[in-house]
Coordinates of C-alpha atoms and ligand atoms in Angstrom, one line a residue:
X1 CA -11.2 -19.6 -2.2
X2 CA -7.7 -19.5 -4.0
X3 CA -4.2 -19.2 -3.1
X4 CA -0.8 -18.8 -5.0
X5 CA 1.7 -20.8 -4.7
X6 CA 5.1 -19.2 -5.5
X7 CA 8.7 -20.5 -6.1
X8 CA 10.9 -17.3 -5.7
X9 CA 14.0 -16.5 -7.3
X10 CA 13.1 -16.1 -11.0
X11 CA 14.1 -13.2 -13.0
X12 CA 11.4 -11.3 -14.9
X13 CA 12.0 -10.8 -18.5
X14 CA 9.6 -9.9 -21.4
X15 CA 6.7 -7.6 -22.7
X16 CA 3.4 -7.0 -20.7
X17 CA 0.4 -5.0 -20.6
X18 CA -1.2 -3.5 -17.6
X19 CA -4.7 -3.3 -18.9
X20 CA -7.6 -0.6 -18.6
X21 CA -7.3 1.1 -15.2
X22 CA -9.9 -0.3 -12.5
X23 CA -10.1 3.4 -11.0
X24 CA -11.1 4.9 -14.4
X25 CA -13.4 1.9 -15.2
X26 CA -15.3 2.4 -12.2
X27 CA -16.3 5.7 -12.4
X28 CA -17.0 5.8 -16.1
X29 CA -19.4 3.0 -15.4
X30 CA -21.2 5.0 -12.9
X31 CA -21.4 8.0 -15.4
X32 CA -23.0 5.4 -18.0
X33 CA -26.3 6.3 -16.0
X34 CA -25.9 9.9 -17.4
X35 CA -26.1 8.9 -20.9
X36 CA -28.9 9.6 -23.1
X37 CA -28.4 6.1 -25.0
X38 CA -26.4 3.1 -25.3
X39 CA -22.6 3.4 -24.6
X40 CA -19.7 0.8 -25.3
X41 CA -16.9 0.5 -22.7
X42 CA -13.9 -1.5 -22.9
X43 CA -13.3 -2.9 -19.3
X44 CA -10.6 -4.7 -17.4
X45 CA -11.7 -8.1 -16.4
X46 CA -12.0 -7.6 -12.5
X47 CA -14.2 -8.8 -9.9
X48 CA -15.0 -4.8 -8.8
X49 CA -15.9 -4.4 -12.3
X50 CA -18.4 -7.5 -12.2
X51 CA -20.0 -5.9 -9.2
X52 CA -20.4 -2.8 -10.5
X53 CA -22.3 -4.0 -13.6
X54 CA -24.4 -6.0 -11.3
X55 CA -25.4 -2.6 -9.4
X56 CA -26.1 -0.8 -12.7
X57 CA -28.3 -4.1 -13.6
X58 CA -30.1 -3.7 -10.4
X59 CA -30.7 -0.2 -11.5
X60 CA -32.7 -1.2 -14.4
X61 CA -29.6 -0.7 -17.0
X62 CA -29.8 -3.3 -19.9
X63 CA -26.3 -4.6 -20.1
X64 CA -24.8 -6.7 -23.0
X65 CA -21.2 -7.9 -22.7
X66 CA -19.2 -9.0 -25.9
X67 CA -15.6 -10.3 -24.8
X68 CA -14.0 -7.2 -23.0
X69 CA -16.6 -4.7 -24.1
X70 CA -19.9 -3.8 -22.0
X71 CA -22.5 -2.4 -23.9
X72 CA -25.1 -0.2 -21.3
X73 CA -28.3 0.8 -22.1
X74 CA -29.5 3.1 -19.3
X75 CA -32.7 4.3 -20.5
X76 CA -35.1 2.1 -18.2
X77 CA -32.6 2.8 -15.0
X78 CA -35.5 4.1 -13.2
X79 CA -34.9 2.5 -9.8
X80 CA -33.1 4.7 -7.2
X81 CA -32.5 2.2 -4.1
X82 CA -29.4 1.0 -4.0
X83 CA -29.2 -2.9 -2.9
X84 CA -27.5 -3.0 0.5
X85 CA -25.3 -6.1 -0.3
X86 CA -23.9 -4.5 -3.4
X87 CA -23.2 -1.3 -1.6
X88 CA -21.5 -2.8 1.0
X89 CA -19.4 -5.0 -1.2
X90 CA -17.6 -2.4 -3.0
X91 CA -16.9 1.3 -1.8
X92 CA -16.8 2.8 -5.0
X93 CA -20.8 2.3 -5.2
X94 CA -21.0 5.7 -3.3
X95 CA -20.0 7.6 -6.4
X96 CA -23.3 6.6 -8.1
X97 CA -25.3 8.8 -5.9
X98 CA -24.5 11.7 -8.3
X99 CA -25.5 10.2 -11.3
X100 CA -28.6 8.5 -9.8
X101 CA -29.8 11.8 -8.3
X102 CA -29.2 13.4 -11.8
X103 CA -31.4 10.7 -13.3
X104 CA -34.2 10.3 -11.0
X105 CA -34.0 13.1 -8.4
X106 CA -33.8 10.6 -5.6
X107 CA -31.3 7.9 -4.3
X108 CA -31.4 5.8 -1.2
X109 CA -28.2 4.2 -0.2
X110 CA -26.6 2.3 2.8
X111 CA -23.5 3.7 4.1
X112 CA -20.5 1.7 2.2
X113 CA -18.6 1.2 5.2
X114 CA -15.1 1.1 6.0
X115 CA -12.8 -1.6 4.8
X116 CA -9.2 -2.9 5.7
X117 CA -7.6 0.5 5.1
X118 CA -9.4 2.9 7.0
X119 CA -12.9 4.3 7.8
X120 CA -13.5 5.9 4.7
X121 CA -16.2 8.4 5.6
X122 CA -18.3 10.1 2.9
X123 CA -19.0 13.4 4.7
X124 CA -17.2 15.4 1.7
X125 CA -19.3 13.6 -0.9
X126 CA -22.4 14.7 1.0
X127 CA -21.5 18.1 2.0
X128 CA -21.0 18.8 -1.9
X129 CA -24.6 17.4 -2.6
X130 CA -26.1 19.4 -0.1
X131 CA -24.4 22.5 -1.7
X132 CA -25.8 21.3 -5.0
X133 CA -29.4 21.6 -3.5
X134 CA -29.9 18.0 -2.2
X135 CA -31.8 17.0 0.9
X136 CA -30.1 14.5 2.6
X137 CA -31.5 12.4 5.5
X138 CA -29.6 9.8 7.7
X139 CA -31.0 7.4 9.5
X140 CA -30.0 3.8 11.0
X141 CA -27.4 3.6 8.3
X142 CA -29.7 4.5 5.2
X143 CA -29.0 7.7 3.6
X144 CA -32.1 9.1 1.8
X145 CA -31.4 11.8 -0.7
X146 CA -33.7 13.9 -2.9
X147 CA -34.0 17.3 -4.7
X148 CA -32.9 19.0 -8.1
X149 CA -29.4 19.5 -8.7
X150 CA -28.6 23.1 -8.8
X151 CA -25.2 24.2 -9.8
X152 CA -23.0 25.9 -7.2
X153 CA -19.6 26.7 -6.0
X154 CA -18.0 23.9 -4.1
X155 CA -14.5 23.7 -2.2
X156 CA -13.4 20.3 -1.2
X157 CA -11.9 20.4 2.4
X158 CA -9.6 17.4 1.0
X159 CA -8.9 16.5 -2.9
X160 CA -11.0 13.2 -2.4
X161 CA -10.9 11.2 -5.5
X162 CA -14.5 9.5 -5.1
X163 CA -16.1 12.8 -4.0
X164 CA -14.4 14.6 -7.1
X165 CA -16.0 12.1 -9.5
X166 CA -19.3 12.1 -7.6
X167 CA -19.6 15.8 -7.7
X168 CA -18.5 16.1 -11.0
X169 CA -21.0 13.7 -12.3
X170 CA -23.8 15.5 -10.4
X171 CA -22.7 18.8 -11.9
X172 CA -23.0 17.8 -15.5
X173 CA -26.7 18.0 -15.5
X174 CA -27.2 20.2 -12.7
X175 CA -29.0 23.7 -13.6
X176 CA -26.4 26.1 -14.2
X177 CA -22.5 26.2 -13.4
X178 CA -20.8 24.2 -10.7
X179 CA -17.2 24.9 -9.8
X180 CA -15.0 22.5 -7.7
X181 CA -12.2 24.0 -5.9
X182 CA -9.3 21.7 -4.4
X183 CA -10.5 18.8 -6.4
X184 CA -8.6 15.5 -7.0
X185 CA -6.3 15.6 -9.9
X186 CA -5.6 12.3 -10.5
X187 CA -5.5 10.9 -14.1
X188 CA -8.5 8.9 -13.5
X189 CA -10.6 12.1 -13.0
X190 CA -9.2 13.5 -16.4
X191 CA -10.4 10.3 -17.8
X192 CA -14.0 10.2 -16.3
X193 CA -14.1 14.1 -17.5
X194 CA -13.0 12.7 -21.3
X195 CA -15.8 10.0 -20.9
X196 CA -18.3 12.7 -20.1
X197 CA -17.6 15.0 -22.7
X198 CA -17.8 12.3 -25.5
X199 CA -21.6 12.4 -24.1
X200 CA -21.7 16.1 -24.4
X201 CA -20.9 17.3 -21.0
X202 CA -19.4 21.0 -20.7
X203 CA -16.3 20.2 -18.4
X204 CA -13.1 22.5 -18.1
X205 CA -10.2 22.3 -15.9
X206 CA -10.1 18.6 -15.0
X207 CA -6.9 17.6 -13.6
X208 CA -6.0 21.1 -12.5
X209 CA -6.9 22.8 -8.9
X210 CA -10.4 24.2 -10.4
X211 CA -13.1 22.2 -12.3
X212 CA -15.8 24.0 -14.1
X213 CA -18.9 22.4 -15.2
X214 CA -21.5 24.2 -17.3
X215 CA -24.8 22.0 -16.6
X216 CA -26.7 20.7 -19.8
X217 CA -30.3 19.5 -20.0
X218 CA -29.1 16.0 -21.2
X219 CA -26.2 14.1 -22.5
X220 CA -26.2 12.1 -25.7
X221 CA -24.6 8.7 -26.2
X222 CA -21.4 7.8 -28.2
X223 CA -21.1 5.1 -30.9
X224 CA -17.4 4.6 -30.1
X225 CA -16.0 2.3 -27.5
X226 CA -14.7 4.4 -24.7
X227 CA -11.4 2.9 -23.8
X228 CA -10.2 3.7 -20.2
X229 CA -6.4 4.7 -19.7
X230 CA -4.1 1.8 -18.7
X231 CA -3.9 0.9 -15.3
X232 CA -0.7 3.2 -13.5
X233 CA -0.9 1.1 -10.4
X234 CA -1.0 -2.2 -12.0
X235 CA 2.0 -0.9 -14.3
X236 CA 3.7 0.4 -11.1
X237 CA 3.1 -3.1 -9.6
X238 CA 4.9 -5.2 -12.5
X239 CA 7.8 -2.5 -12.3
X240 CA 8.2 -3.0 -8.7
X241 CA 8.1 -6.8 -9.1
X242 CA 10.9 -6.6 -11.9
X243 CA 13.0 -4.5 -9.4
X244 CA 12.8 -6.8 -6.5
X245 CA 13.3 -9.9 -8.6
X246 CA 15.6 -8.4 -11.0
X247 CA 15.2 -8.7 -14.8
X248 CA 14.1 -6.6 -18.2
X249 CA 10.5 -6.1 -18.7
X250 CA 8.8 -3.6 -20.9
X251 CA 5.4 -2.6 -19.9
X252 CA 3.8 -1.3 -23.3
X253 CA 1.1 0.6 -22.3
X254 CA 2.4 2.5 -19.0
X255 CA 1.8 6.0 -19.2
X256 CA 5.1 7.6 -17.4
X257 CA 3.6 10.9 -17.3
X258 CA 1.3 9.8 -15.0
X259 CA 3.8 7.7 -12.9
X260 CA 6.6 10.4 -12.1
X261 CA 6.8 9.6 -8.3
X262 CA 7.0 5.9 -8.9
X263 CA 9.9 6.1 -11.7
X264 CA 11.6 8.7 -9.5
X265 CA 11.8 6.1 -6.2
X266 CA 12.6 2.9 -8.5
X267 CA 15.3 5.1 -9.9
X268 CA 16.8 6.1 -6.7
X269 CA 16.7 2.2 -5.8
X270 CA 19.4 2.0 -8.6
X271 CA 16.9 0.6 -11.3
X272 CA 17.3 1.6 -14.8
X273 CA 14.1 2.9 -16.4
X274 CA 13.7 3.8 -20.1
X275 CA 10.8 5.7 -21.0
X276 CA 9.2 5.6 -24.6
X277 CA 5.7 4.7 -25.4
X278 CA 5.7 2.6 -22.4
X279 CA 8.3 1.9 -19.7
X280 CA 11.2 -0.3 -19.8
X281 CA 12.9 -1.4 -16.5
X282 CA 16.1 -3.2 -16.1
X283 CA 17.3 -4.2 -12.5
X284 CA 20.0 -6.5 -11.4
X285 CA 17.8 -7.3 -8.1
X286 CA 20.4 -5.7 -5.9
X287 CA 18.6 -2.8 -4.7
X288 CA 19.6 0.4 -2.5
X289 CA 16.9 1.9 -0.1
X290 CA 14.8 4.8 -1.4
X291 CA 15.2 6.5 1.8
X292 CA 11.8 7.7 2.3
X293 CA 8.2 7.7 0.6
X294 CA 5.3 9.9 1.9
X295 CA 1.9 9.3 0.3
X296 CA 0.0 12.2 -1.2
X297 CA -2.7 12.9 -3.2
X298 CA -1.8 13.1 -7.2
X299 CA 0.8 14.3 -8.1
X300 CA 2.5 13.0 -4.7
X301 CA 3.2 9.4 -4.1
X302 CA 0.5 7.2 -4.8
X303 CA -0.9 5.6 -1.6
X304 CA -1.9 2.6 -4.0
X305 CA 2.0 1.8 -4.5
X306 CA 3.2 2.1 -0.9
X307 CA 2.8 -1.6 -0.2
X308 CA 4.5 -2.8 -3.3
X309 CA 7.4 -0.4 -2.5
X310 CA 7.6 -1.6 1.2
X311 CA 8.1 -5.3 -0.4
X312 CA 10.9 -4.4 -2.2
X313 CA 12.4 -2.2 0.3
X314 CA 12.7 -5.5 2.4
X315 CA 15.6 -6.5 0.6
X316 CA 17.0 -3.3 -0.4
X317 CA 20.5 -2.2 1.2
X318 CA 19.7 0.3 3.9
X319 CA 16.9 1.7 5.8
X320 CA 13.8 3.1 4.2
X321 CA 10.9 4.6 5.7
X322 CA 7.2 5.0 4.4
X323 CA 4.5 7.4 5.7
X324 CA 1.1 6.8 4.8
X325 CA -0.8 10.3 4.7
X326 CA -3.8 9.2 2.8
X327 CA -5.3 6.2 4.6
X328 CA -5.2 5.5 8.5
X329 CA -4.7 1.8 8.6
X330 CA -2.9 0.7 5.3
X331 CA 0.1 -1.5 6.8
X332 CA -2.1 -4.4 7.2
X333 CA 0.4 -6.7 5.2
X334 CA 3.5 -5.8 7.5
X335 CA 2.8 -8.8 9.6
X336 CA 3.1 -11.1 6.8
X337 CA 6.4 -9.7 5.6
X338 CA 7.8 -10.0 9.0
X339 CA 6.9 -13.9 9.2
X340 CA 9.2 -13.8 5.6
X341 CA 12.1 -12.4 7.5
X342 CA 11.7 -8.6 7.0
X343 CA 12.8 -6.2 9.5
X344 CA 10.0 -3.7 9.3
X345 CA 7.9 -1.9 12.1
X346 CA 5.1 0.4 12.2
X347 CA 5.3 3.6 14.4
X348 CA 1.9 5.5 14.0
X349 CA 1.7 6.2 10.2
X350 CA 5.4 5.6 9.4
X351 CA 6.9 2.2 8.7
X352 CA 10.6 1.8 8.9
X353 CA 12.1 -1.0 7.0
X354 CA 15.6 -2.0 7.4
X355 CA 17.0 -4.2 4.3
X356 CA 17.8 -7.8 4.9
X357 CA 20.0 -9.9 2.5
X358 CA 16.9 -12.1 1.4
X359 CA 13.3 -13.2 2.5
X360 CA 12.4 -16.6 3.0
X361 CA 9.0 -18.5 1.5
X362 CA 6.1 -18.5 3.9
X363 CA 2.5 -19.2 4.2
X364 CA 0.8 -15.8 4.4
X365 CA -2.6 -14.4 3.6
X366 CA -3.7 -11.3 1.7
X367 CA -6.1 -9.0 3.7
X368 CA -6.7 -6.2 1.2
X369 CA -6.0 -5.6 -2.6
X370 CA -2.6 -3.9 -2.4
X371 CA -1.3 -5.6 0.5
X372 CA -2.0 -8.8 -1.4
X373 CA 0.1 -7.7 -4.5
X374 CA 2.8 -6.7 -2.1
X375 CA 2.9 -10.0 -0.7
X376 CA 2.9 -11.6 -4.0
X377 CA 6.1 -9.5 -5.0
X378 CA 8.0 -10.5 -1.8
X379 CA 7.3 -14.2 -2.6
X380 CA 8.8 -13.8 -6.1
X381 CA 11.8 -12.1 -4.6
X382 CA 12.1 -14.4 -1.4
X383 CA 14.1 -17.8 -1.4
X384 CA 11.9 -20.9 -1.5
X385 CA 8.2 -21.6 -1.6
X386 CA 5.5 -19.3 -0.5
X387 CA 1.6 -20.0 -0.3
X388 CA -0.4 -16.7 -0.2
X389 CA -4.2 -17.0 0.6
X390 CA -6.9 -14.4 0.1
X391 CA -6.0 -14.1 -3.7
X392 CA -10.0 -13.1 -4.0
X393 CA -8.6 -9.5 -2.5
X394 CA -5.9 -9.4 -5.6
X395 CA -8.7 -10.3 -8.3
X396 CA -10.3 -7.0 -7.2
X397 CA -7.8 -5.2 -8.9
X398 CA -5.5 -7.4 -10.9
X399 CA -6.9 -9.3 -14.1
X400 CA -5.1 -12.7 -14.0
X401 CA -2.3 -11.4 -12.1
X402 CA -0.7 -14.9 -11.8
X403 CA -0.8 -15.1 -15.6
X404 CA 0.9 -11.7 -16.1
X405 CA 3.9 -12.9 -13.9
X406 CA 4.3 -16.2 -15.3
X407 CA 4.5 -14.9 -18.9
X408 CA 7.3 -12.9 -17.5
X409 CA 9.0 -15.9 -16.2
X410 CA 7.7 -16.0 -12.6
X411 CA 7.1 -19.7 -11.2
X412 CA 3.5 -19.0 -9.6
X413 CA 0.4 -21.0 -10.0
X414 CA -3.2 -20.5 -8.4
X415 CA -4.6 -23.2 -6.5
X416 CA -7.8 -23.8 -4.6
X417 CA -7.3 -23.0 -1.0
X418 CA -9.4 -25.3 1.3
X419 CA -8.2 -23.7 4.2
X420 CA -6.9 -20.3 5.5
X421 CA -3.2 -20.5 4.6
X422 CA -1.8 -18.9 7.7
Ligands
LIG501 C1 -9.9 6.3 -4.6 O1 -10.6 5.9 -3.4 C2 -9.4 4.7 -5.4 N1 -10.5 4.1 -5.4 C3 -8.6 4.1 -4.0 O2 -8.1 3.0 -4.7 C4 -7.4 5.0 -3.8 O3 -6.6 4.6 -2.8 C5 -8.0 6.7 -3.4 O4 -9.0 7.0 -4.4 C6 -6.8 7.4 -3.2 O5 -6.1 7.9 -4.2 C7 -11.7 4.1 -6.5 O6 -11.2 5.2 -7.5 C8 -12.3 3.2 -6.9 P1 -10.4 9.4 -1.3 P2 -11.6 7.0 -2.7 O7 -11.9 9.6 -1.3 O8 -12.2 7.8 -3.6 C9 -11.0 10.5 3.1 C10 -7.1 0.7 -4.9 O9 -6.5 0.2 -4.3 N2 -12.3 11.1 2.6 O10 -9.7 10.2 -2.2 O11 -12.2 6.2 -1.5 C11 -10.7 9.1 3.2 O12 -11.0 8.2 4.3 C12 -8.4 1.8 -4.0 O13 -7.5 0.6 -6.0 C13 -12.8 11.6 3.6 O14 -12.6 11.9 4.8 O15 -10.4 8.0 -2.1 C14 -9.2 9.0 2.8 O16 -8.4 8.9 4.1 C15 -8.1 1.6 -2.4 N3 -14.1 11.9 3.4 C16 -9.0 10.1 2.1 O17 -9.9 10.9 2.2 C17 -14.8 11.7 2.1 O18 -16.1 12.5 2.1 C18 -8.5 9.5 0.5 O19 -10.1 9.1 0.1 C19 -14.2 11.1 1.1 C20 -12.9 10.7 1.4

């Protein structure tokens, strides 16, 4: 177990890269099962990525890793039972259902289970697969799917990111045409389609309110290394950290077009943001409230950034509110912010934050990925020293987060944590 030791108060200055997007790399790894031969993918160094590669290996894929490139050969991937310990370990295992069914006409899974941020049901995934001709039996926590995928016209009750990815991958090798109305339009959906089309898939409308997929008999392989888009949430987290600490950083690979809601709110707080190939932010550290944030599916404000914005709202002038509309339990970080002196209270799905002059360092514990990033941002902006336990959560979505921050001037170190830090 690891913890961060942080001494707050340092300004952040310099250039940094966010790196490849976790939420693009994970579905692209699942999609590698559909390829007709070897594929090479550039991957971020994250524990979720390692777990996903572990699942692919359990299913029979041959995997070679050379630095940050994984070469995956799915030609012997004839297993279709998902190992329980792995499917429960990462939620994103659920969107392997589509590719496994497309390959084997069978798939057997345990429910991926909920996590700190909510129940995270999979009814939209299963309803879509049933409409694509799949028989699904659910008994004692196991899901057994079987059948031939036949194209259909689908309408998602909610624009679920994972369900869109699952059903898009299922449609690629289905017989006939599949239409997905009301899909998710996140940039990672468009990136997954880019990967599938590089293998010969016929997809149109990705990123819009209707995706049309013409099923093909098989996909080819690609000699090109596929490089996922940069991680807009890691980029947004770095921008928020600089906003809270004060400073001047340039995130070289940030894609401003994908981050308009985040940029808008940081400007509302008084940050100067210059968009070029990447994104530059200048902040005095003296912030104003962003008044209110409500999270919605893309292009609304991303739920994966609300915790980080709450952290800097704690030291902004005025009152801010955050309403979490996507997940039902995503304020797990609030008590730790209170321990640091924040004036924050949660009423149902809304957190009300009254800015204070400064936060004080404390011993705190991360309980989920983005909440852990938020606590780190708060510690960087706080007076004095903090110890943050639960860094393994942060490692799921940030590759060497402490190294990124210390390269910008933060006083942060990773240390072995012998006991829970609370
Ligand atoms: C993806 O999760 C991301 N994960 C999440 O990022 C992100 O927060 C989320 O999309 C929303 O943008 C990956 O891409 C690996 P959803 P996913 O299906 O696919 C409900 C992070 O921090 N729902 O869009 O699980 C669900 O309960 C992670 O990087 C159903 O009700 O999100 C939730 O309330 C966290 N039934 C809402 O929809 C379903 O069948 C959004 O879920 C599916 C979802």
